[in-house]
Every structure is written in C-alpha cells, then in structure tokens.
Amino acid sequence: MRILLLVASLLGSVGVGTQASAQAPSRSLAPVIDLHVHAGAGREGSPYYEVYDGETPDDAFLRSALADLDTNGVVLAVVGGPAAHAERFRAAAPDRFLGAVAFPCTGGQDPNLQQCFEGGGDWPDLGWLRAEAEAGRVSALGELYNVYAGVPVDGAEMAPYIALAAEHDLVVLAHADAGPPPEGRRPGCCPNFDGSLGDPAHWGPVLERHPTLRLVLYHAFRPEYVESAIGLMDRYSNVVVETSPMTRVPTPLVHAALARFAEAGHGDRVVFGSDYPGAVAGSLAVIESAPLSEAQKRAILYDNAARFLRLGEADEDEGP
Ligand SMILES: [Zn+2]
C-alpha cells in the first residue's frame, strides 16, 4: 500500500516524487513488468490530488502514471485499487495494465481513504467479482489489505474470495508486512490495523487448501518475514515476492532480502513492484544497485514476472 505521509522521513530514505517523468532516464529502457501499481489520486490533501490544471485529479493522475511508466520502460503493470479506479486505468491501456480489486476495506474506505466500492461496503460482491473475472477485466485480487483491516487471510471472511481466485486462476496480491508504522498511515486510517497479520506464514493454511494459487507477497524485505516467505516458497512454486516500497525502506535492508532470496534458491521468484505512484525510477535504481548478477537483476525486472503471469502461453493453451 502506498502511504503518502511521513514514511520517507521516518525511514530516512529518498523522497517520492510525483513527477518521475520529469527525471532524465538513468537507465537503458529494457522492458520492465511492475506487479505493484496503485490507481486513484486519493482524496483532497493527497499529493496526487489537485496537482494539475484542467483535468479531474483522477484523469490527471492516470495521464501522469502512463507517462511515468513509459519513461521507465514499464511495458506491463498490475494495477490495484478501488474497483472503479483500477478499471479506469485498465480500460485506458488494456495492453499495459492487468486490473486488480483491492479489499478488505474499513468503513468503506481503503488505507488512503478512497471509497472502495461504488455501492459502499468493505468487500466486493462475489457475483460481480466473478463476472468481472470472466470478462477479463479483473485479473488479480489486491492489494489485499488484511493488515489494515485486521482481517486474517486464512479466515472465513476471505475464504470465498480465495476460492474464486483459485477457480479463475486470479493472481493474489498480498500486503505481507507488519507496517507501515502509525506515523506512516493516513490520519483516520485503519482503527483495526494488525501488523502481525502480515506474516507470510498466515498464507500456509490457505495454500494447503489451494496449492496452485498464484500468490505475490508484497513488501518482502523485513528479515523475519523474508524467512517466512522462503518457507512458503520452498513448499509452493507459485509463490513469488517483491521488495517494495524501495524508495522508502533503507536500501541495505532491501539488498539483504534480495540476496537472501537468491541464496535460498528463489532468485527466479523475485518480481519487481514499485508500489506506484512516483516510485518506479527510484525502485529500479535499488534493483540495479543490488548485489546480484546482471542476469538476476534482468530476471527480477521482467523474466520472473513474465513466467509467473504466463505471458505468451494463452495461445498455446487453446486447443481446437
Ligand atoms: Zn501497495
């Protein structure tokens, strides 16, 4: 989850610019897949709201995001968020975006205080979600805000959604971290916040029931959770990790996590996620300075995600 306040100063990392497209590209534009992009400009007071003239904030944000992805060579992104916002992104560039629906929400709002569903509520309607999946507009569930909502991933409330993901082969995008700390949350966000629910180990019982589920563990940089993630990866080949938010977490922590995944034999299951907005260029720089081989870095930026998303396989799978 992008959290737009105070985290940079808290963690002593670099700032998050809203105008990454204004930066000179510092890298060759080899293709990148970003599995962690957020839609929606937020509400009044957000840095992404009302920063442009002549457009609605959400339209301006979409235009800015597309330019930012272009600048940084991002050819495909999984975009999650409030359902209407994610669909606006996907519909504007259906070859560029795979749509995802974020939940569970709290008081009808996501952690950036955006309304999650047009009809209100904290959960997507299952019939609607099924129809969206069958129509190809929804390819993933997430970002899953269990930590923010205080709802266990392996509990009864989540079960029908996980079953739907398994049935329709939807990718599951989990906020799998204990943070952000209170200073990093929007005022008014998340009275039920429970960081312990971010431990990747909570996905163990879920994967026992659905062993082929395609799961992305977001924010896998915290040492103890890195070990939890590796425990899942050892058992389930469809679990991958990313290490966002790389512009807000100390780089040595991210580099240690990346090295640990490689050492554990899972370098081919680390994918790139920026936790967009505004974080693509800075996140790419963290990967490119990592203590990994050039081949490993290239795999993180594209190949691992392409394999996980099964790009190019659809035609081959379609029989007569
Ligand atoms: Zn996120």
PDB file of C-alpha atoms and ligand atoms in Angstrom:
ATOM      1  CA  MET A   1       0.000   0.000   0.000  1.00  0.00           C
ATOM      2  CA  ARG A   2       1.313   3.398  -0.808  1.00  0.00           C
ATOM      3  CA  ILE A   3       1.321   5.550   2.227  1.00  0.00           C
ATOM      4  CA  LEU A   4       1.962   9.107   1.394  1.00  0.00           C
ATOM      5  CA  LEU A   5       2.856  10.669   4.695  1.00  0.00           C
ATOM      6  CA  LEU A   6       5.949  10.756   6.797  1.00  0.00           C
ATOM      7  CA  VAL A   7       7.374   7.380   5.881  1.00  0.00           C
ATOM      8  CA  ALA A   8      10.264   8.885   3.966  1.00  0.00           C
ATOM      9  CA  SER A   9      11.417  10.945   6.906  1.00  0.00           C
ATOM     10  CA  LEU A  10      10.735   8.079   9.282  1.00  0.00           C
ATOM     11  CA  LEU A  11      12.933   5.674   7.394  1.00  0.00           C
ATOM     12  CA  GLY A  12      15.495   8.179   6.235  1.00  0.00           C
ATOM     13  CA  SER A  13      15.175   7.176   2.638  1.00  0.00           C
ATOM     14  CA  VAL A  14      14.778   9.172  -0.518  1.00  0.00           C
ATOM     15  CA  GLY A  15      11.648  11.170  -1.209  1.00  0.00           C
ATOM     16  CA  VAL A  16       8.896  10.049  -3.532  1.00  0.00           C
ATOM     17  CA  GLY A  17       8.490  12.424  -6.447  1.00  0.00           C
ATOM     18  CA  THR A  18       5.201  12.945  -8.183  1.00  0.00           C
ATOM     19  CA  GLN A  19       6.905  13.833 -11.427  1.00  0.00           C
ATOM     20  CA  ALA A  20       9.212  10.927 -12.135  1.00  0.00           C
ATOM     21  CA  SER A  21       8.637  11.524 -15.834  1.00  0.00           C
ATOM     22  CA  ALA A  22      10.477  14.808 -15.441  1.00  0.00           C
ATOM     23  CA  GLN A  23      13.616  12.940 -14.400  1.00  0.00           C
ATOM     24  CA  ALA A  24      16.117  12.047 -17.072  1.00  0.00           C
ATOM     25  CA  PRO A  25      16.091   8.308 -17.637  1.00  0.00           C
ATOM     26  CA  SER A  26      19.165   6.966 -15.878  1.00  0.00           C
ATOM     27  CA  ARG A  27      18.974   3.519 -17.380  1.00  0.00           C
ATOM     28  CA  SER A  28      18.511   1.808 -20.663  1.00  0.00           C
ATOM     29  CA  LEU A  29      14.861   1.089 -21.330  1.00  0.00           C
ATOM     30  CA  ALA A  30      14.901  -2.669 -21.216  1.00  0.00           C
ATOM     31  CA  PRO A  31      11.325  -3.844 -20.676  1.00  0.00           C
ATOM     32  CA  VAL A  32      10.062  -3.922 -17.102  1.00  0.00           C
ATOM     33  CA  ILE A  33       6.996  -5.554 -15.550  1.00  0.00           C
ATOM     34  CA  ASP A  34       5.670  -3.814 -12.430  1.00  0.00           C
ATOM     35  CA  LEU A  35       3.400  -6.017 -10.316  1.00  0.00           C
ATOM     36  CA  HIS A  36       2.503  -3.318  -7.807  1.00  0.00           C
ATOM     37  CA  VAL A  37       0.850  -0.197  -9.173  1.00  0.00           C
ATOM     38  CA  HIS A  38      -1.966   1.721  -7.486  1.00  0.00           C
ATOM     39  CA  ALA A  39      -4.783   3.603  -9.193  1.00  0.00           C
ATOM     40  CA  GLY A  40      -6.638   6.575  -7.802  1.00  0.00           C
ATOM     41  CA  ALA A  41      -5.387  10.042  -6.999  1.00  0.00           C
ATOM     42  CA  GLY A  42      -6.568   9.823  -3.426  1.00  0.00           C
ATOM     43  CA  ARG A  43      -8.623  12.453  -1.689  1.00  0.00           C
ATOM     44  CA  GLU A  44      -8.134  16.115  -1.194  1.00  0.00           C
ATOM     45  CA  GLY A  45      -4.899  16.568   0.697  1.00  0.00           C
ATOM     46  CA  SER A  46      -3.144  13.727  -1.084  1.00  0.00           C
ATOM     47  CA  PRO A  47      -0.069  14.824  -3.041  1.00  0.00           C
ATOM     48  CA  TYR A  48      -1.657  13.272  -6.121  1.00  0.00           C
ATOM     49  CA  TYR A  49      -4.893  15.227  -5.839  1.00  0.00           C
ATOM     50  CA  GLU A  50      -5.426  18.620  -7.470  1.00  0.00           C
ATOM     51  CA  VAL A  51      -1.883  18.972  -8.650  1.00  0.00           C
ATOM     52  CA  TYR A  52      -2.823  19.575 -12.280  1.00  0.00           C
ATOM     53  CA  ASP A  53      -4.993  22.116 -14.077  1.00  0.00           C
ATOM     54  CA  GLY A  54      -7.783  21.409 -16.480  1.00  0.00           C
ATOM     55  CA  GLU A  55      -8.375  17.763 -15.677  1.00  0.00           C
ATOM     56  CA  THR A  56     -10.024  15.850 -12.897  1.00  0.00           C
ATOM     57  CA  PRO A  57      -7.417  14.674 -10.395  1.00  0.00           C
ATOM     58  CA  ASP A  58      -8.021  11.059 -11.348  1.00  0.00           C
ATOM     59  CA  ASP A  59      -7.647  11.678 -15.071  1.00  0.00           C
ATOM     60  CA  ALA A  60      -4.517  13.728 -14.488  1.00  0.00           C
ATOM     61  CA  PHE A  61      -3.112  11.022 -12.284  1.00  0.00           C
ATOM     62  CA  LEU A  62      -3.724   8.396 -14.951  1.00  0.00           C
ATOM     63  CA  ARG A  63      -2.037  10.511 -17.625  1.00  0.00           C
ATOM     64  CA  SER A  64       0.935  11.118 -15.341  1.00  0.00           C
ATOM     65  CA  ALA A  65       1.169   7.428 -14.479  1.00  0.00           C
ATOM     66  CA  LEU A  66       1.219   6.369 -18.134  1.00  0.00           C
ATOM     67  CA  ALA A  67       3.968   8.872 -18.883  1.00  0.00           C
ATOM     68  CA  ASP A  68       5.953   7.663 -15.886  1.00  0.00           C
ATOM     69  CA  LEU A  69       5.664   4.032 -16.951  1.00  0.00           C
ATOM     70  CA  ASP A  70       6.735   4.981 -20.485  1.00  0.00           C
ATOM     71  CA  THR A  71       9.744   6.877 -19.191  1.00  0.00           C
ATOM     72  CA  ASN A  72      10.894   3.882 -17.221  1.00  0.00           C
ATOM     73  CA  GLY A  73      10.224   1.141 -19.756  1.00  0.00           C
ATOM     74  CA  VAL A  74       7.344  -0.476 -17.866  1.00  0.00           C
ATOM     75  CA  VAL A  75       5.539  -2.455 -20.534  1.00  0.00           C
ATOM     76  CA  LEU A  76       3.061  -4.232 -18.250  1.00  0.00           C
ATOM     77  CA  ALA A  77       1.724  -3.425 -14.803  1.00  0.00           C
ATOM     78  CA  VAL A  78      -0.765  -4.970 -12.415  1.00  0.00           C
ATOM     79  CA  VAL A  79      -2.875  -2.074 -11.199  1.00  0.00           C
ATOM     80  CA  GLY A  80      -4.851  -2.440  -7.999  1.00  0.00           C
ATOM     81  CA  GLY A  81      -7.059  -0.106  -6.047  1.00  0.00           C
ATOM     82  CA  PRO A  82     -10.656   0.895  -5.611  1.00  0.00           C
ATOM     83  CA  ALA A  83     -12.515  -1.050  -8.276  1.00  0.00           C
ATOM     84  CA  ALA A  84     -13.576   1.929 -10.389  1.00  0.00           C
ATOM     85  CA  HIS A  85     -10.098   3.462 -10.340  1.00  0.00           C
ATOM     86  CA  ALA A  86      -8.342   0.236 -11.295  1.00  0.00           C
ATOM     87  CA  GLU A  87     -10.817  -0.264 -14.125  1.00  0.00           C
ATOM     88  CA  ARG A  88     -10.234   3.303 -15.368  1.00  0.00           C
ATOM     89  CA  PHE A  89      -6.515   2.526 -15.661  1.00  0.00           C
ATOM     90  CA  ARG A  90      -7.083  -0.847 -17.325  1.00  0.00           C
ATOM     91  CA  ALA A  91      -9.624   0.458 -19.806  1.00  0.00           C
ATOM     92  CA  ALA A  92      -7.347   3.340 -20.809  1.00  0.00           C
ATOM     93  CA  ALA A  93      -4.492   0.986 -21.695  1.00  0.00           C
ATOM     94  CA  PRO A  94      -5.688  -2.618 -21.748  1.00  0.00           C
ATOM     95  CA  ASP A  95      -2.429  -3.869 -23.249  1.00  0.00           C
ATOM     96  CA  ARG A  96      -0.479  -2.149 -20.498  1.00  0.00           C
ATOM     97  CA  PHE A  97      -2.500  -2.968 -17.381  1.00  0.00           C
ATOM     98  CA  LEU A  98      -3.926  -6.032 -15.686  1.00  0.00           C
ATOM     99  CA  GLY A  99      -6.723  -4.996 -13.336  1.00  0.00           C
ATOM    100  CA  ALA A 100      -6.922  -5.876  -9.651  1.00  0.00           C
ATOM    101  CA  VAL A 101      -9.545  -5.174  -6.990  1.00  0.00           C
ATOM    102  CA  ALA A 102      -8.341  -4.091  -3.552  1.00  0.00           C
ATOM    103  CA  PHE A 103     -10.014  -5.153  -0.292  1.00  0.00           C
ATOM    104  CA  PRO A 104     -10.905  -5.697   2.537  1.00  0.00           C
ATOM    105  CA  CYS A 105     -11.610  -2.081   3.337  1.00  0.00           C
ATOM    106  CA  THR A 106     -12.577  -0.369   6.589  1.00  0.00           C
ATOM    107  CA  GLY A 107     -15.675   1.807   6.833  1.00  0.00           C
ATOM    108  CA  GLY A 108     -15.940   1.550   3.058  1.00  0.00           C
ATOM    109  CA  GLN A 109     -12.501   3.128   2.537  1.00  0.00           C
ATOM    110  CA  ASP A 110      -9.051   1.944   1.586  1.00  0.00           C
ATOM    111  CA  PRO A 111      -5.964   2.997   3.585  1.00  0.00           C
ATOM    112  CA  ASN A 112      -5.730   6.185   1.507  1.00  0.00           C
ATOM    113  CA  LEU A 113      -9.337   6.968   2.476  1.00  0.00           C
ATOM    114  CA  GLN A 114     -10.664   6.380  -1.017  1.00  0.00           C
ATOM    115  CA  GLN A 115     -14.070   4.767  -1.345  1.00  0.00           C
ATOM    116  CA  CYS A 116     -13.515   1.143  -2.288  1.00  0.00           C
ATOM    117  CA  PHE A 117     -16.802   0.268  -3.998  1.00  0.00           C
ATOM    118  CA  GLU A 118     -19.435   2.443  -5.595  1.00  0.00           C
ATOM    119  CA  GLY A 119     -22.147   0.761  -3.559  1.00  0.00           C
ATOM    120  CA  GLY A 120     -20.186   1.142  -0.332  1.00  0.00           C
ATOM    121  CA  GLY A 121     -19.046  -1.675   1.898  1.00  0.00           C
ATOM    122  CA  ASP A 122     -15.711  -3.265   2.613  1.00  0.00           C
ATOM    123  CA  TRP A 123     -15.873  -6.312   0.346  1.00  0.00           C
ATOM    124  CA  PRO A 124     -16.537  -6.822  -3.356  1.00  0.00           C
ATOM    125  CA  ASP A 125     -19.790  -8.529  -4.261  1.00  0.00           C
ATOM    126  CA  LEU A 126     -18.864 -12.083  -5.142  1.00  0.00           C
ATOM    127  CA  GLY A 127     -21.208 -12.308  -8.133  1.00  0.00           C
ATOM    128  CA  TRP A 128     -19.886  -9.050  -9.533  1.00  0.00           C
ATOM    129  CA  LEU A 129     -16.295 -10.146  -8.972  1.00  0.00           C
ATOM    130  CA  ARG A 130     -16.898 -13.443 -10.716  1.00  0.00           C
ATOM    131  CA  ALA A 131     -18.417 -11.655 -13.703  1.00  0.00           C
ATOM    132  CA  GLU A 132     -15.517  -9.202 -13.871  1.00  0.00           C
ATOM    133  CA  ALA A 133     -13.036 -12.063 -13.767  1.00  0.00           C
ATOM    134  CA  GLU A 134     -14.864 -13.950 -16.502  1.00  0.00           C
ATOM    135  CA  ALA A 135     -14.947 -10.790 -18.642  1.00  0.00           C
ATOM    136  CA  GLY A 136     -11.182 -10.375 -18.231  1.00  0.00           C
ATOM    137  CA  ARG A 137     -11.441  -7.008 -16.538  1.00  0.00           C
ATOM    138  CA  VAL A 138     -10.188  -8.352 -13.214  1.00  0.00           C
ATOM    139  CA  SER A 139      -7.035 -10.481 -13.320  1.00  0.00           C
ATOM    140  CA  ALA A 140      -5.999 -10.237  -9.692  1.00  0.00           C
ATOM    141  CA  LEU A 141      -7.183  -9.675  -6.135  1.00  0.00           C
ATOM    142  CA  GLY A 142      -5.310  -6.951  -4.327  1.00  0.00           C
ATOM    143  CA  GLU A 143      -3.701  -5.281  -2.870  1.00  0.00           C
ATOM    144  CA  LEU A 144      -5.213  -7.304  -0.037  1.00  0.00           C
ATOM    145  CA  TYR A 145      -5.427  -5.027   2.984  1.00  0.00           C
ATOM    146  CA  ASN A 146      -5.849  -7.655   5.697  1.00  0.00           C
ATOM    147  CA  VAL A 147      -3.236  -5.951   7.856  1.00  0.00           C
ATOM    148  CA  TYR A 148      -5.038  -2.610   7.659  1.00  0.00           C
ATOM    149  CA  ALA A 149      -8.485  -4.121   8.181  1.00  0.00           C
ATOM    150  CA  GLY A 150      -7.449  -6.546  10.924  1.00  0.00           C
ATOM    151  CA  VAL A 151      -8.894  -9.488   8.996  1.00  0.00           C
ATOM    152  CA  PRO A 152      -6.907 -12.773   8.909  1.00  0.00           C
ATOM    153  CA  VAL A 153      -6.050 -14.044   5.430  1.00  0.00           C
ATOM    154  CA  ASP A 154      -6.836 -17.614   6.449  1.00  0.00           C
ATOM    155  CA  GLY A 155     -10.239 -16.855   7.978  1.00  0.00           C
ATOM    156  CA  ALA A 156     -13.832 -17.430   6.919  1.00  0.00           C
ATOM    157  CA  GLU A 157     -14.388 -13.940   5.505  1.00  0.00           C
ATOM    158  CA  MET A 158     -11.567 -14.358   2.994  1.00  0.00           C
ATOM    159  CA  ALA A 159     -12.310 -17.959   2.064  1.00  0.00           C
ATOM    160  CA  PRO A 160     -14.856 -17.384  -0.735  1.00  0.00           C
ATOM    161  CA  TYR A 161     -12.605 -14.840  -2.417  1.00  0.00           C
ATOM    162  CA  ILE A 162      -9.596 -17.124  -2.261  1.00  0.00           C
ATOM    163  CA  ALA A 163     -11.717 -19.954  -3.656  1.00  0.00           C
ATOM    164  CA  LEU A 164     -12.808 -17.690  -6.512  1.00  0.00           C
ATOM    165  CA  ALA A 165      -9.174 -16.763  -7.201  1.00  0.00           C
ATOM    166  CA  ALA A 166      -8.229 -20.431  -7.305  1.00  0.00           C
ATOM    167  CA  GLU A 167     -11.154 -21.292  -9.543  1.00  0.00           C
ATOM    168  CA  HIS A 168     -10.462 -18.476 -12.024  1.00  0.00           C
ATOM    169  CA  ASP A 169      -6.676 -18.532 -11.698  1.00  0.00           C
ATOM    170  CA  LEU A 170      -6.633 -14.942 -10.452  1.00  0.00           C
ATOM    171  CA  VAL A 171      -3.330 -13.671  -9.091  1.00  0.00           C
ATOM    172  CA  VAL A 172      -3.420 -12.804  -5.381  1.00  0.00           C
ATOM    173  CA  LEU A 173      -1.512  -9.701  -4.271  1.00  0.00           C
ATOM    174  CA  ALA A 174      -0.979  -9.613  -0.512  1.00  0.00           C
ATOM    175  CA  HIS A 175       0.237  -6.810   1.704  1.00  0.00           C
ATOM    176  CA  ALA A 176       2.614  -9.104   3.608  1.00  0.00           C
ATOM    177  CA  ASP A 177       4.354  -6.785   6.019  1.00  0.00           C
ATOM    178  CA  ALA A 178       3.856  -5.658   9.603  1.00  0.00           C
ATOM    179  CA  GLY A 179       3.926  -1.983   8.663  1.00  0.00           C
ATOM    180  CA  PRO A 180       3.587   0.781   7.918  1.00  0.00           C
ATOM    181  CA  PRO A 181       4.017   2.152  11.439  1.00  0.00           C
ATOM    182  CA  PRO A 182       1.346   4.523  12.792  1.00  0.00           C
ATOM    183  CA  GLU A 183       3.295   7.570  11.647  1.00  0.00           C
ATOM    184  CA  GLY A 184       3.155   6.256   8.110  1.00  0.00           C
ATOM    185  CA  ARG A 185      -0.621   5.840   7.952  1.00  0.00           C
ATOM    186  CA  ARG A 186      -3.109   8.433   6.874  1.00  0.00           C
ATOM    187  CA  PRO A 187      -4.870  10.102   9.781  1.00  0.00           C
ATOM    188  CA  GLY A 188      -8.166   8.306  10.239  1.00  0.00           C
ATOM    189  CA  CYS A 189      -6.939   5.163   8.559  1.00  0.00           C
ATOM    190  CA  CYS A 190      -7.370   1.759   9.972  1.00  0.00           C
ATOM    191  CA  PRO A 191      -8.519   1.502  13.593  1.00  0.00           C
ATOM    192  CA  ASN A 192      -8.315  -2.294  13.261  1.00  0.00           C
ATOM    193  CA  PHE A 193      -4.725  -2.360  11.974  1.00  0.00           C
ATOM    194  CA  ASP A 194      -2.874  -5.543  12.991  1.00  0.00           C
ATOM    195  CA  GLY A 195       0.651  -5.831  11.647  1.00  0.00           C
ATOM    196  CA  SER A 196       1.068  -9.413  12.826  1.00  0.00           C
ATOM    197  CA  LEU A 197      -1.402 -10.462  10.116  1.00  0.00           C
ATOM    198  CA  GLY A 198       1.243  -9.521   7.549  1.00  0.00           C
ATOM    199  CA  ASP A 199       3.430 -12.509   8.386  1.00  0.00           C
ATOM    200  CA  PRO A 200       3.610 -14.579   5.172  1.00  0.00           C
ATOM    201  CA  ALA A 201       3.229 -17.701   7.317  1.00  0.00           C
ATOM    202  CA  HIS A 202      -0.510 -16.913   7.565  1.00  0.00           C
ATOM    203  CA  TRP A 203      -0.784 -17.976   3.923  1.00  0.00           C
ATOM    204  CA  GLY A 204       0.302 -21.526   4.828  1.00  0.00           C
ATOM    205  CA  PRO A 205      -3.193 -22.851   5.615  1.00  0.00           C
ATOM    206  CA  VAL A 206      -4.600 -21.047   2.568  1.00  0.00           C
ATOM    207  CA  LEU A 207      -2.056 -22.665   0.277  1.00  0.00           C
ATOM    208  CA  GLU A 208      -2.727 -26.061   1.828  1.00  0.00           C
ATOM    209  CA  ARG A 209      -6.305 -25.735   0.593  1.00  0.00           C
ATOM    210  CA  HIS A 210      -5.336 -24.126  -2.728  1.00  0.00           C
ATOM    211  CA  PRO A 211      -1.795 -25.318  -3.526  1.00  0.00           C
ATOM    212  CA  THR A 212      -1.759 -23.905  -7.060  1.00  0.00           C
ATOM    213  CA  LEU A 213      -2.775 -20.379  -6.019  1.00  0.00           C
ATOM    214  CA  ARG A 214      -0.556 -17.729  -7.632  1.00  0.00           C
ATOM    215  CA  LEU A 215       0.477 -15.506  -4.731  1.00  0.00           C
ATOM    216  CA  VAL A 216       2.602 -12.349  -4.724  1.00  0.00           C
ATOM    217  CA  LEU A 217       3.916 -11.383  -1.297  1.00  0.00           C
ATOM    218  CA  TYR A 218       4.291  -7.595  -1.355  1.00  0.00           C
ATOM    219  CA  HIS A 219       6.911  -5.852   0.794  1.00  0.00           C
ATOM    220  CA  ALA A 220       9.118  -8.897   1.476  1.00  0.00           C
ATOM    221  CA  PHE A 221      12.078  -7.010   2.939  1.00  0.00           C
ATOM    222  CA  ARG A 222      11.669  -7.467   6.717  1.00  0.00           C
ATOM    223  CA  PRO A 223      14.228 -10.139   7.790  1.00  0.00           C
ATOM    224  CA  GLU A 224      11.885 -12.326   9.846  1.00  0.00           C
ATOM    225  CA  TYR A 225       9.168 -12.173   7.195  1.00  0.00           C
ATOM    226  CA  VAL A 226      11.725 -12.932   4.485  1.00  0.00           C
ATOM    227  CA  GLU A 227      12.326 -16.234   6.257  1.00  0.00           C
ATOM    228  CA  SER A 228       8.558 -16.842   6.476  1.00  0.00           C
ATOM    229  CA  ALA A 229       8.259 -16.136   2.773  1.00  0.00           C
ATOM    230  CA  ILE A 230      11.079 -18.541   1.944  1.00  0.00           C
ATOM    231  CA  GLY A 231       9.287 -21.201   3.984  1.00  0.00           C
ATOM    232  CA  LEU A 232       6.254 -20.822   1.711  1.00  0.00           C
ATOM    233  CA  MET A 233       8.353 -20.640  -1.453  1.00  0.00           C
ATOM    234  CA  ASP A 234      10.099 -23.881  -0.501  1.00  0.00           C
ATOM    235  CA  ARG A 235       6.719 -25.622  -0.472  1.00  0.00           C
ATOM    236  CA  TYR A 236       4.724 -23.823  -3.171  1.00  0.00           C
ATOM    237  CA  SER A 237       6.193 -23.000  -6.567  1.00  0.00           C
ATOM    238  CA  ASN A 238       3.547 -20.360  -7.369  1.00  0.00           C
ATOM    239  CA  VAL A 239       4.569 -18.010  -4.542  1.00  0.00           C
ATOM    240  CA  VAL A 240       6.690 -15.021  -5.570  1.00  0.00           C
ATOM    241  CA  VAL A 241       7.911 -11.945  -3.675  1.00  0.00           C
ATOM    242  CA  GLU A 242       8.668  -8.287  -4.286  1.00  0.00           C
ATOM    243  CA  THR A 243      10.507  -5.840  -2.046  1.00  0.00           C
ATOM    244  CA  SER A 244       8.631  -2.537  -2.315  1.00  0.00           C
ATOM    245  CA  PRO A 245       8.482   0.222  -1.186  1.00  0.00           C
ATOM    246  CA  MET A 246      12.093   0.506  -2.259  1.00  0.00           C
ATOM    247  CA  THR A 247      12.146   4.295  -2.233  1.00  0.00           C
ATOM    248  CA  ARG A 248      11.116   4.365   1.421  1.00  0.00           C
ATOM    249  CA  VAL A 249      12.845   1.390   3.025  1.00  0.00           C
ATOM    250  CA  PRO A 250      16.611   1.568   3.673  1.00  0.00           C
ATOM    251  CA  THR A 251      18.358   0.167   0.607  1.00  0.00           C
ATOM    252  CA  PRO A 252      20.679  -2.176   2.587  1.00  0.00           C
ATOM    253  CA  LEU A 253      17.590  -3.879   4.027  1.00  0.00           C
ATOM    254  CA  VAL A 254      16.188  -4.460   0.534  1.00  0.00           C
ATOM    255  CA  HIS A 255      19.533  -5.650  -0.814  1.00  0.00           C
ATOM    256  CA  ALA A 256      19.900  -8.103   2.082  1.00  0.00           C
ATOM    257  CA  ALA A 257      16.452  -9.513   1.337  1.00  0.00           C
ATOM    258  CA  LEU A 258      17.227  -9.882  -2.380  1.00  0.00           C
ATOM    259  CA  ALA A 259      20.495 -11.656  -1.590  1.00  0.00           C
ATOM    260  CA  ARG A 260      18.732 -13.953   0.870  1.00  0.00           C
ATOM    261  CA  PHE A 261      16.099 -14.988  -1.680  1.00  0.00           C
ATOM    262  CA  ALA A 262      18.854 -15.768  -4.198  1.00  0.00           C
ATOM    263  CA  GLU A 263      20.839 -17.684  -1.584  1.00  0.00           C
ATOM    264  CA  ALA A 264      17.730 -19.733  -0.747  1.00  0.00           C
ATOM    265  CA  GLY A 265      17.471 -20.734  -4.401  1.00  0.00           C
ATOM    266  CA  HIS A 266      14.496 -18.495  -5.166  1.00  0.00           C
ATOM    267  CA  GLY A 267      16.138 -15.767  -7.222  1.00  0.00           C
ATOM    268  CA  ASP A 268      13.860 -16.761 -10.065  1.00  0.00           C
ATOM    269  CA  ARG A 269      10.788 -15.910  -7.981  1.00  0.00           C
ATOM    270  CA  VAL A 270      11.562 -12.313  -7.102  1.00  0.00           C
ATOM    271  CA  VAL A 271       9.491  -9.861  -9.133  1.00  0.00           C
ATOM    272  CA  PHE A 272       9.540  -6.092  -9.448  1.00  0.00           C
ATOM    273  CA  GLY A 273       6.970  -3.897  -7.729  1.00  0.00           C
ATOM    274  CA  SER A 274       7.167  -0.142  -7.310  1.00  0.00           C
ATOM    275  CA  ASP A 275       4.152   0.475  -5.071  1.00  0.00           C
ATOM    276  CA  TYR A 276       3.424   3.258  -7.547  1.00  0.00           C
ATOM    277  CA  PRO A 277       2.751   6.274  -7.648  1.00  0.00           C
ATOM    278  CA  GLY A 278       6.004   8.024  -8.212  1.00  0.00           C
ATOM    279  CA  ALA A 279       8.300   5.227  -7.205  1.00  0.00           C
ATOM    280  CA  VAL A 280       9.291   3.470 -10.428  1.00  0.00           C
ATOM    281  CA  ALA A 281      12.606   5.177 -11.166  1.00  0.00           C
ATOM    282  CA  GLY A 282      13.818   5.044  -7.569  1.00  0.00           C
ATOM    283  CA  SER A 283      12.794   1.414  -7.217  1.00  0.00           C
ATOM    284  CA  LEU A 284      14.568   0.432 -10.430  1.00  0.00           C
ATOM    285  CA  ALA A 285      17.722   2.087  -9.105  1.00  0.00           C
ATOM    286  CA  VAL A 286      17.567  -0.034  -5.956  1.00  0.00           C
ATOM    287  CA  ILE A 287      17.325  -3.235  -8.004  1.00  0.00           C
ATOM    288  CA  GLU A 288      20.084  -2.154 -10.341  1.00  0.00           C
ATOM    289  CA  SER A 289      22.478  -1.473  -7.447  1.00  0.00           C
ATOM    290  CA  ALA A 290      21.692  -4.798  -5.747  1.00  0.00           C
ATOM    291  CA  PRO A 291      24.459  -7.340  -5.052  1.00  0.00           C
ATOM    292  CA  LEU A 292      23.192  -9.677  -7.771  1.00  0.00           C
ATOM    293  CA  SER A 293      24.367 -10.670 -11.227  1.00  0.00           C
ATOM    294  CA  GLU A 294      23.152  -8.736 -14.235  1.00  0.00           C
ATOM    295  CA  ALA A 295      21.153 -11.789 -15.272  1.00  0.00           C
ATOM    296  CA  GLN A 296      19.478 -11.966 -11.863  1.00  0.00           C
ATOM    297  CA  LYS A 297      18.546  -8.274 -11.981  1.00  0.00           C
ATOM    298  CA  ARG A 298      17.126  -8.611 -15.500  1.00  0.00           C
ATOM    299  CA  ALA A 299      15.114 -11.592 -14.347  1.00  0.00           C
ATOM    300  CA  ILE A 300      13.662  -9.572 -11.448  1.00  0.00           C
ATOM    301  CA  LEU A 301      12.690  -6.709 -13.731  1.00  0.00           C
ATOM    302  CA  TYR A 302      10.987  -8.816 -16.379  1.00  0.00           C
ATOM    303  CA  ASP A 303      11.587 -12.530 -16.853  1.00  0.00           C
ATOM    304  CA  ASN A 304      10.371 -13.778 -13.469  1.00  0.00           C
ATOM    305  CA  ALA A 305       7.123 -11.847 -13.739  1.00  0.00           C
ATOM    306  CA  ALA A 306       6.595 -12.915 -17.359  1.00  0.00           C
ATOM    307  CA  ARG A 307       6.875 -16.541 -16.287  1.00  0.00           C
ATOM    308  CA  PHE A 308       4.631 -16.007 -13.254  1.00  0.00           C
ATOM    309  CA  LEU A 309       1.985 -14.238 -15.347  1.00  0.00           C
ATOM    310  CA  ARG A 310       2.359 -16.883 -18.079  1.00  0.00           C
ATOM    311  CA  LEU A 311       2.755 -14.277 -20.782  1.00  0.00           C
ATOM    312  CA  GLY A 312       2.531 -15.755 -24.227  1.00  0.00           C
ATOM    313  CA  GLU A 313       1.076 -19.021 -23.058  1.00  0.00           C
ATOM    314  CA  ALA A 314      -2.591 -18.286 -23.741  1.00  0.00           C
ATOM    315  CA  ASP A 315      -2.421 -19.068 -27.449  1.00  0.00           C
ATOM    316  CA  GLU A 316      -0.510 -22.271 -26.866  1.00  0.00           C
ATOM    317  CA  ASP A 317      -3.046 -23.469 -24.309  1.00  0.00           C
ATOM    318  CA  GLU A 318      -6.029 -23.010 -26.574  1.00  0.00           C
ATOM    319  CA  GLY A 319      -6.781 -26.300 -28.219  1.00  0.00           C
ATOM    320  CA  PRO A 320      -9.019 -26.789 -31.229  1.00  0.00           C
TER     321      PRO A 320
HETATM  322 ZN    ZN B   1       0.755  -1.041  -2.327  1.00  0.00          ZN
END
